[in-house]
mmCIF file of N, CA and C in Angstrom:
data_model
loop_
_atom_site.group_PDB
_atom_site.id
_atom_site.type_symbol
_atom_site.label_atom_id
_atom_site.label_comp_id
_atom_site.label_asym_id
_atom_site.label_seq_id
_atom_site.Cartn_x
_atom_site.Cartn_y
_atom_site.Cartn_z
ATOM 1 N N UNK F 22 0.707 36.383 95.016
ATOM 2 C CA UNK F 22 0.843 36.639 93.418
ATOM 3 C C UNK F 22 1.578 35.435 93.127
ATOM 4 N N UNK F 23 1.068 34.835 91.922
ATOM 5 C CA UNK F 23 1.447 33.667 91.254
ATOM 6 C C UNK F 23 2.566 33.943 90.365
ATOM 7 N N UNK F 24 3.609 33.011 90.392
ATOM 8 C CA UNK F 24 4.687 33.099 89.583
ATOM 9 C C UNK F 24 4.181 32.615 88.278
ATOM 10 N N UNK F 25 4.691 33.487 87.231
ATOM 11 C CA UNK F 25 4.502 32.995 85.862
ATOM 12 C C UNK F 25 5.095 31.679 85.500
ATOM 13 N N UNK F 26 4.433 30.813 84.652
ATOM 14 C CA UNK F 26 4.958 29.694 84.232
ATOM 15 C C UNK F 26 5.969 29.836 83.048
ATOM 16 N N UNK F 27 6.693 28.900 82.700
ATOM 17 C CA UNK F 27 7.578 29.021 81.737
ATOM 18 C C UNK F 27 6.705 29.371 80.169
ATOM 19 N N UNK F 28 5.452 28.685 80.062
ATOM 20 C CA UNK F 28 4.706 28.860 78.956
ATOM 21 C C UNK F 28 4.154 30.190 78.973
ATOM 22 N N UNK F 29 3.723 30.900 80.111
ATOM 23 C CA UNK F 29 3.386 32.347 80.476
ATOM 24 C C UNK F 29 4.374 33.362 79.936
ATOM 25 N N UNK F 30 5.659 32.992 80.214
ATOM 26 C CA UNK F 30 6.890 33.969 79.814
ATOM 27 C C UNK F 30 6.980 33.801 78.405
ATOM 28 N N UNK F 31 6.742 32.617 77.626
ATOM 29 C CA UNK F 31 6.812 32.699 76.213
ATOM 30 C C UNK F 31 5.929 33.329 75.531
ATOM 31 N N UNK F 32 4.627 33.281 75.830
ATOM 32 C CA UNK F 32 3.264 33.719 75.360
ATOM 33 C C UNK F 32 3.381 35.420 75.629
ATOM 34 N N UNK F 33 4.004 35.787 76.615
ATOM 35 C CA UNK F 33 4.266 37.265 76.978
ATOM 36 C C UNK F 33 5.208 37.887 75.984
ATOM 37 N N UNK F 34 6.299 37.174 75.844
ATOM 38 C CA UNK F 34 7.419 37.592 74.882
ATOM 39 C C UNK F 34 7.150 37.416 73.488
ATOM 40 N N UNK F 35 6.072 36.513 72.950
ATOM 41 C CA UNK F 35 5.860 36.301 71.568
ATOM 42 C C UNK F 35 4.758 37.050 71.014
ATOM 43 N N UNK F 36 4.454 38.135 71.566
ATOM 44 C CA UNK F 36 3.283 39.098 70.987
ATOM 45 C C UNK F 36 3.742 39.436 69.720
ATOM 46 N N UNK F 37 2.794 39.616 68.726
ATOM 47 C CA UNK F 37 3.063 40.421 67.494
ATOM 48 C C UNK F 37 3.791 41.672 67.619
ATOM 49 N N UNK F 38 4.721 41.849 66.669
ATOM 50 C CA UNK F 38 5.462 43.191 66.842
ATOM 51 C C UNK F 38 5.172 43.732 65.279
ATOM 52 N N UNK F 39 5.807 45.106 65.149
ATOM 53 C CA UNK F 39 5.725 45.725 63.701
ATOM 54 C C UNK F 39 6.974 46.372 63.510
ATOM 55 N N UNK F 40 7.194 46.784 62.181
ATOM 56 C CA UNK F 40 8.393 47.584 61.913
ATOM 57 C C UNK F 40 7.918 48.500 60.967
ATOM 58 N N UNK F 41 8.559 49.780 61.084
ATOM 59 C CA UNK F 41 8.145 50.696 59.823
ATOM 60 C C UNK F 41 8.740 50.348 58.578
ATOM 61 N N UNK F 42 7.996 50.843 57.479
ATOM 62 C CA UNK F 42 8.436 50.501 56.004
ATOM 63 C C UNK F 42 7.865 51.731 55.376
ATOM 64 N N UNK F 43 8.772 52.148 54.497
ATOM 65 C CA UNK F 43 8.645 53.469 53.661
ATOM 66 C C UNK F 43 8.017 52.771 52.261
ATOM 67 N N UNK F 44 6.579 53.040 52.233
ATOM 68 C CA UNK F 44 5.754 52.585 51.080
ATOM 69 C C UNK F 44 5.853 53.568 49.953
ATOM 70 N N UNK F 45 6.348 53.246 48.948
ATOM 71 C CA UNK F 45 6.436 54.391 47.662
ATOM 72 C C UNK F 45 4.877 54.992 47.567
ATOM 73 N N UNK F 46 4.860 56.330 47.300
ATOM 74 C CA UNK F 46 3.635 56.938 47.104
ATOM 75 C C UNK F 46 2.815 57.248 48.359
ATOM 76 N N UNK F 47 3.187 56.596 49.413
ATOM 77 C CA UNK F 47 2.340 56.765 50.724
ATOM 78 C C UNK F 47 3.159 57.147 51.905
ATOM 79 N N UNK F 48 4.469 56.933 52.119
ATOM 80 C CA UNK F 48 5.140 57.140 53.145
ATOM 81 C C UNK F 48 5.270 56.164 54.102
ATOM 82 N N UNK F 49 5.575 56.445 55.348
ATOM 83 C CA UNK F 49 5.768 55.300 56.405
ATOM 84 C C UNK F 49 4.560 54.725 56.811
ATOM 85 N N UNK F 50 4.546 53.481 56.797
ATOM 86 C CA UNK F 50 3.615 52.435 57.216
ATOM 87 C C UNK F 50 4.020 51.418 58.156
ATOM 88 N N UNK F 51 3.352 50.696 58.802
ATOM 89 C CA UNK F 51 3.683 49.719 59.825
ATOM 90 C C UNK F 51 3.482 48.506 59.347
ATOM 91 N N UNK F 52 4.496 47.542 59.159
ATOM 92 C CA UNK F 52 4.323 46.273 58.592
ATOM 93 C C UNK F 52 4.304 45.234 59.917
ATOM 94 N N UNK F 53 3.040 44.753 60.074
ATOM 95 C CA UNK F 53 2.542 43.967 61.344
ATOM 96 C C UNK F 53 2.882 42.479 61.269
ATOM 97 N N UNK F 54 3.364 42.029 62.380
ATOM 98 C CA UNK F 54 3.510 40.685 62.343
ATOM 99 C C UNK F 54 2.123 39.972 62.538
ATOM 100 N N UNK F 55 1.559 38.941 61.696
ATOM 101 C CA UNK F 55 0.251 38.474 61.862
ATOM 102 C C UNK F 55 0.274 37.492 63.035
ATOM 103 N N UNK F 56 -0.807 37.194 63.734
ATOM 104 C CA UNK F 56 -1.034 36.063 64.347
ATOM 105 C C UNK F 56 -1.105 34.630 63.840
ATOM 106 N N UNK F 57 -0.622 33.769 64.582
ATOM 107 C CA UNK F 57 -0.618 32.236 63.773
ATOM 108 C C UNK F 57 -2.054 32.116 63.231
ATOM 109 N N UNK F 58 -3.039 32.451 63.959
ATOM 110 C CA UNK F 58 -4.433 32.139 63.494
ATOM 111 C C UNK F 58 -4.838 32.856 62.254
ATOM 112 N N UNK F 59 -4.239 34.056 62.062
ATOM 113 C CA UNK F 59 -4.344 34.910 60.805
ATOM 114 C C UNK F 59 -3.681 34.166 59.647
ATOM 115 N N UNK F 60 -2.301 33.894 59.915
ATOM 116 C CA UNK F 60 -1.679 33.054 58.776
ATOM 117 C C UNK F 60 -2.424 31.724 58.409
ATOM 118 N N UNK F 61 -2.971 31.109 59.397
ATOM 119 C CA UNK F 61 -3.748 29.786 59.017
ATOM 120 C C UNK F 61 -4.977 30.186 58.201
ATOM 121 N N UNK F 62 -5.569 31.228 58.309
ATOM 122 C CA UNK F 62 -6.734 31.627 57.380
ATOM 123 C C UNK F 62 -6.225 31.757 56.021
ATOM 124 N N UNK F 63 -5.220 32.426 55.871
ATOM 125 C CA UNK F 63 -4.421 32.570 54.575
ATOM 126 C C UNK F 63 -4.300 31.331 53.845
ATOM 127 N N UNK F 64 -3.727 30.415 54.562
ATOM 128 C CA UNK F 64 -3.304 29.111 54.229
ATOM 129 C C UNK F 64 -4.473 28.369 53.647
ATOM 130 N N UNK F 65 -5.542 28.344 54.500
ATOM 131 C CA UNK F 65 -6.907 27.779 54.039
ATOM 132 C C UNK F 65 -7.429 28.321 52.726
ATOM 133 N N UNK F 66 -7.457 29.597 52.734
ATOM 134 C CA UNK F 66 -7.782 30.324 51.283
ATOM 135 C C UNK F 66 -6.975 29.622 50.037
ATOM 136 N N UNK F 67 -5.504 29.690 50.235
ATOM 137 C CA UNK F 67 -4.825 29.100 49.266
ATOM 138 C C UNK F 67 -4.945 27.679 48.926
ATOM 139 N N UNK F 68 -5.439 26.888 49.861
ATOM 140 C CA UNK F 68 -5.789 25.436 49.544
ATOM 141 C C UNK F 68 -6.688 25.061 48.357
ATOM 142 N N UNK F 69 -7.571 26.276 48.055
ATOM 143 C CA UNK F 69 -8.608 26.077 46.945
ATOM 144 C C UNK F 69 -7.985 26.429 45.813
ATOM 145 N N UNK F 70 -6.756 26.726 45.588
ATOM 146 C CA UNK F 70 -6.060 27.127 44.374
ATOM 147 C C UNK F 70 -5.309 25.879 43.680
ATOM 148 N N UNK F 71 -5.624 25.620 42.785
ATOM 149 C CA UNK F 71 -4.944 24.385 42.266
ATOM 150 C C UNK F 71 -3.544 24.729 41.379
ATOM 151 N N UNK F 72 -3.337 25.796 40.985
ATOM 152 C CA UNK F 72 -2.086 26.138 40.342
ATOM 153 C C UNK F 72 -1.150 26.493 41.422
ATOM 154 N N UNK F 73 0.142 25.660 41.332
ATOM 155 C CA UNK F 73 1.139 25.866 42.445
ATOM 156 C C UNK F 73 1.670 27.375 42.516
ATOM 157 N N UNK F 74 1.885 27.862 41.409
ATOM 158 C CA UNK F 74 2.612 29.093 41.247
ATOM 159 C C UNK F 74 1.650 30.234 41.864
ATOM 160 N N UNK F 75 0.416 30.104 41.321
ATOM 161 C CA UNK F 75 -0.615 31.095 41.891
ATOM 162 C C UNK F 75 -0.852 30.885 43.345
ATOM 163 N N UNK F 76 -0.813 29.566 43.820
ATOM 164 C CA UNK F 76 -0.875 29.370 45.303
ATOM 165 C C UNK F 76 0.120 30.086 46.057
ATOM 166 N N UNK F 77 1.383 30.044 45.729
ATOM 167 C CA UNK F 77 2.367 30.715 46.357
ATOM 168 C C UNK F 77 2.225 32.324 46.265
ATOM 169 N N UNK F 78 1.834 32.794 45.359
ATOM 170 C CA UNK F 78 1.509 34.270 44.958
ATOM 171 C C UNK F 78 0.343 34.663 45.934
ATOM 172 N N UNK F 79 -0.726 33.923 45.868
ATOM 173 C CA UNK F 79 -1.776 34.283 46.808
ATOM 174 C C UNK F 79 -1.452 34.124 48.164
ATOM 175 N N UNK F 80 -0.670 33.401 48.717
ATOM 176 C CA UNK F 80 -0.202 33.325 50.119
ATOM 177 C C UNK F 80 0.772 34.607 50.488
ATOM 178 N N UNK F 81 1.621 34.810 49.559
ATOM 179 C CA UNK F 81 2.489 35.946 49.930
ATOM 180 C C UNK F 81 1.937 37.454 50.000
ATOM 181 N N UNK F 82 1.023 37.406 48.848
ATOM 182 C CA UNK F 82 0.193 38.748 48.836
ATOM 183 C C UNK F 82 -0.909 38.715 49.890
ATOM 184 N N UNK F 83 -1.411 37.706 50.189
ATOM 185 C CA UNK F 83 -2.311 37.655 51.379
ATOM 186 C C UNK F 83 -1.576 38.122 52.613
ATOM 187 N N UNK F 84 -0.519 37.709 52.882
ATOM 188 C CA UNK F 84 0.364 38.205 54.048
ATOM 189 C C UNK F 84 0.575 39.675 53.855
ATOM 190 N N UNK F 85 0.833 40.158 52.597
ATOM 191 C CA UNK F 85 0.874 41.548 52.415
ATOM 192 C C UNK F 85 -0.291 42.358 52.679
ATOM 193 N N UNK F 86 -1.461 42.114 52.206
ATOM 194 C CA UNK F 86 -2.525 42.926 52.381
ATOM 195 C C UNK F 86 -2.982 42.895 53.956
ATOM 196 N N UNK F 87 -2.701 41.843 54.594
ATOM 197 C CA UNK F 87 -2.950 41.764 56.026
ATOM 198 C C UNK F 87 -2.077 42.506 57.009
ATOM 199 N N UNK F 88 -0.831 42.532 56.519
ATOM 200 C CA UNK F 88 0.075 43.157 57.257
ATOM 201 C C UNK F 88 0.574 44.577 57.358
ATOM 202 N N UNK F 89 0.147 45.232 56.304
ATOM 203 C CA UNK F 89 0.530 46.507 55.798
ATOM 204 C C UNK F 89 -0.506 47.586 56.460
ATOM 205 N N UNK F 90 -0.092 48.390 57.471
ATOM 206 C CA UNK F 90 -1.171 49.345 58.038
ATOM 207 C C UNK F 90 -0.595 50.840 58.089
ATOM 208 N N UNK F 91 -1.580 51.681 57.963
ATOM 209 C CA UNK F 91 -1.156 52.988 58.074
ATOM 210 C C UNK F 91 -2.323 53.788 59.025
ATOM 211 N N UNK F 92 -1.898 54.275 60.059
ATOM 212 C CA UNK F 92 -2.939 54.947 61.056
ATOM 213 C C UNK F 92 -3.878 53.974 61.514
ATOM 214 N N UNK F 93 -3.395 52.547 61.751
ATOM 215 C CA UNK F 93 -4.187 51.647 62.461
ATOM 216 C C UNK F 93 -5.262 50.863 61.544
ATOM 217 N N UNK F 94 -5.076 51.151 60.140
ATOM 218 C CA UNK F 94 -6.043 50.529 59.171
ATOM 219 C C UNK F 94 -5.056 49.891 58.253
ATOM 220 N N UNK F 95 -5.627 48.731 57.608
ATOM 221 C CA UNK F 95 -4.948 48.111 56.585
ATOM 222 C C UNK F 95 -4.966 48.849 55.351
ATOM 223 N N UNK F 96 -3.802 49.013 54.536
ATOM 224 C CA UNK F 96 -3.568 49.916 53.362
ATOM 225 C C UNK F 96 -4.182 49.037 52.177
ATOM 226 N N UNK F 97 -4.018 47.742 52.203
ATOM 227 C CA UNK F 97 -4.608 47.010 50.918
ATOM 228 C C UNK F 97 -5.830 46.138 51.331
ATOM 229 N N UNK F 98 -6.662 45.682 50.437
ATOM 230 C CA UNK F 98 -7.669 44.841 50.569
ATOM 231 C C UNK F 98 -7.628 43.675 49.612
ATOM 232 N N UNK F 99 -8.491 42.589 49.807
ATOM 233 C CA UNK F 99 -8.430 41.245 48.984
ATOM 234 C C UNK F 99 -8.245 41.830 47.212
ATOM 235 N N UNK F 100 -9.160 42.690 47.127
ATOM 236 C CA UNK F 100 -9.099 43.079 45.540
ATOM 237 C C UNK F 100 -7.711 43.525 44.962
ATOM 238 N N UNK F 101 -6.804 44.008 45.850
ATOM 239 C CA UNK F 101 -5.492 44.540 45.456
ATOM 240 C C UNK F 101 -4.701 43.370 45.144
ATOM 241 N N UNK F 102 -5.040 42.089 45.356
ATOM 242 C CA UNK F 102 -3.965 41.026 45.041
ATOM 243 C C UNK F 102 -3.775 40.997 43.508
ATOM 244 N N UNK F 103 -4.749 41.207 42.742
ATOM 245 C CA UNK F 103 -4.699 41.169 41.305
ATOM 246 C C UNK F 103 -4.051 42.494 40.807
ATOM 247 N N UNK F 104 -4.270 43.480 41.515
ATOM 248 C CA UNK F 104 -3.589 44.825 41.232
ATOM 249 C C UNK F 104 -2.061 44.878 41.256
ATOM 250 N N UNK F 105 -1.472 44.185 42.009
ATOM 251 C CA UNK F 105 -0.104 44.174 42.332
ATOM 252 C C UNK F 105 0.642 43.589 40.894
ATOM 253 N N UNK F 106 -0.085 42.922 40.134
ATOM 254 C CA UNK F 106 0.510 42.409 38.851
ATOM 255 C C UNK F 106 0.728 43.447 37.983
ATOM 256 N N UNK F 107 0.162 44.767 38.087
ATOM 257 C CA UNK F 107 0.202 45.811 37.071
ATOM 258 C C UNK F 107 1.278 46.832 37.643
ATOM 259 N N UNK F 108 1.965 46.706 38.670
ATOM 260 C CA UNK F 108 2.909 47.610 39.287
ATOM 261 C C UNK F 108 4.579 47.062 39.130
ATOM 262 N N UNK F 109 5.397 47.986 39.205
ATOM 263 C CA UNK F 109 6.698 47.547 39.166
ATOM 264 C C UNK F 109 7.103 46.345 40.154
ATOM 265 N N UNK F 110 7.790 45.538 39.558
ATOM 266 C CA UNK F 110 8.220 44.362 40.372
ATOM 267 C C UNK F 110 9.021 44.614 41.417
ATOM 268 N N UNK F 111 9.996 45.577 41.491
ATOM 269 C CA UNK F 111 10.976 45.972 42.570
ATOM 270 C C UNK F 111 10.057 46.448 43.662
ATOM 271 N N UNK F 112 9.213 47.341 43.654
ATOM 272 C CA UNK F 112 8.438 47.781 44.614
ATOM 273 C C UNK F 112 7.630 46.751 45.438
ATOM 274 N N UNK F 113 7.024 45.775 44.508
ATOM 275 C CA UNK F 113 6.328 44.721 45.226
ATOM 276 C C UNK F 113 7.243 43.895 45.821
ATOM 277 N N UNK F 114 8.304 43.595 45.248
ATOM 278 C CA UNK F 114 9.451 42.678 46.003
ATOM 279 C C UNK F 114 9.844 43.212 47.226
ATOM 280 N N UNK F 115 10.393 44.370 47.329
ATOM 281 C CA UNK F 115 10.723 45.256 48.594
ATOM 282 C C UNK F 115 9.740 45.195 49.563
ATOM 283 N N UNK F 116 8.543 45.344 49.199
ATOM 284 C CA UNK F 116 7.203 45.324 50.282
ATOM 285 C C UNK F 116 7.187 43.817 50.644
ATOM 286 N N UNK F 117 7.018 42.744 49.780
ATOM 287 C CA UNK F 117 6.839 41.566 49.940
ATOM 288 C C UNK F 117 8.052 41.100 51.200
ATOM 289 N N UNK F 118 9.260 41.468 50.986
ATOM 290 C CA UNK F 118 10.437 41.093 51.502
ATOM 291 C C UNK F 118 10.436 41.610 52.900
ATOM 292 N N UNK F 119 9.798 42.681 53.078
ATOM 293 C CA UNK F 119 9.757 43.273 54.542
ATOM 294 C C UNK F 119 8.558 42.564 55.199
ATOM 295 N N UNK F 120 7.412 42.262 54.640
ATOM 296 C CA UNK F 120 6.283 41.540 55.127
ATOM 297 C C UNK F 120 6.903 40.098 55.642
ATOM 298 N N UNK F 121 7.470 39.368 54.760
ATOM 299 C CA UNK F 121 8.047 38.034 54.995
ATOM 300 C C UNK F 121 8.918 38.056 56.243
ATOM 301 N N UNK F 122 9.831 39.204 56.363
ATOM 302 C CA UNK F 122 10.747 39.186 57.492
ATOM 303 C C UNK F 122 10.142 39.402 58.619
ATOM 304 N N UNK F 123 9.194 40.217 58.719
ATOM 305 C CA UNK F 123 8.368 40.558 59.993
ATOM 306 C C UNK F 123 7.691 39.316 60.369
ATOM 307 N N UNK F 124 7.156 38.511 59.628
ATOM 308 C CA UNK F 124 6.277 37.376 59.832
ATOM 309 C C UNK F 124 7.121 36.107 59.827
ATOM 310 N N UNK F 125 8.456 36.318 59.901
ATOM 311 C CA UNK F 125 9.344 35.077 60.436
ATOM 312 C C UNK F 125 9.641 34.177 59.296
ATOM 313 N N UNK F 126 9.511 34.546 57.913
ATOM 314 C CA UNK F 126 9.831 33.683 56.739
ATOM 315 C C UNK F 126 11.380 33.937 56.316
ATOM 316 N N UNK F 127 12.064 34.555 57.053
ATOM 317 C CA UNK F 127 13.548 34.715 56.824
ATOM 318 C C UNK F 127 13.917 35.502 55.468
ATOM 319 N N UNK F 128 13.145 36.192 55.057
ATOM 320 C CA UNK F 128 13.462 36.979 53.714
ATOM 321 C C UNK F 128 14.471 38.225 54.153
ATOM 322 N N UNK F 129 15.334 38.607 53.349
ATOM 323 C CA UNK F 129 15.975 39.629 53.753
ATOM 324 C C UNK F 129 15.458 40.879 52.863
ATOM 325 N N UNK F 130 15.463 42.100 53.503
ATOM 326 C CA UNK F 130 14.819 43.121 52.528
ATOM 327 C C UNK F 130 15.548 43.321 51.244
ATOM 328 N N UNK F 131 15.067 43.325 50.293
ATOM 329 C CA UNK F 131 15.519 43.456 48.922
ATOM 330 C C UNK F 131 16.111 42.297 48.201
ATOM 331 N N UNK F 132 16.148 40.956 49.035
ATOM 332 C CA UNK F 132 16.669 39.820 48.534
ATOM 333 C C UNK F 132 15.535 38.902 47.936
#
């Protein structure tokens, strides 16, 4: 049996994880950590946006729509990015904070 390399140990420990989140109107969902390749695809989509403020919004909501799952399926789709503008800010901010935290962006829930 071959001894795992240091890199093997890192890659085994760095697998995406998830955390439960209470989504208003839905109940418990899983906020999934995205793979680096998934985040790179979101960044690539954002590059086409010229408005800096919208670019940030698209990136954050892109993380949200790909990270929130219930029963193994995504809760949100691309078309929902625009729908987030029509709901209460506090609910969106709490959800975004949970997604950012799981994905390593240092956001504290509710902050």
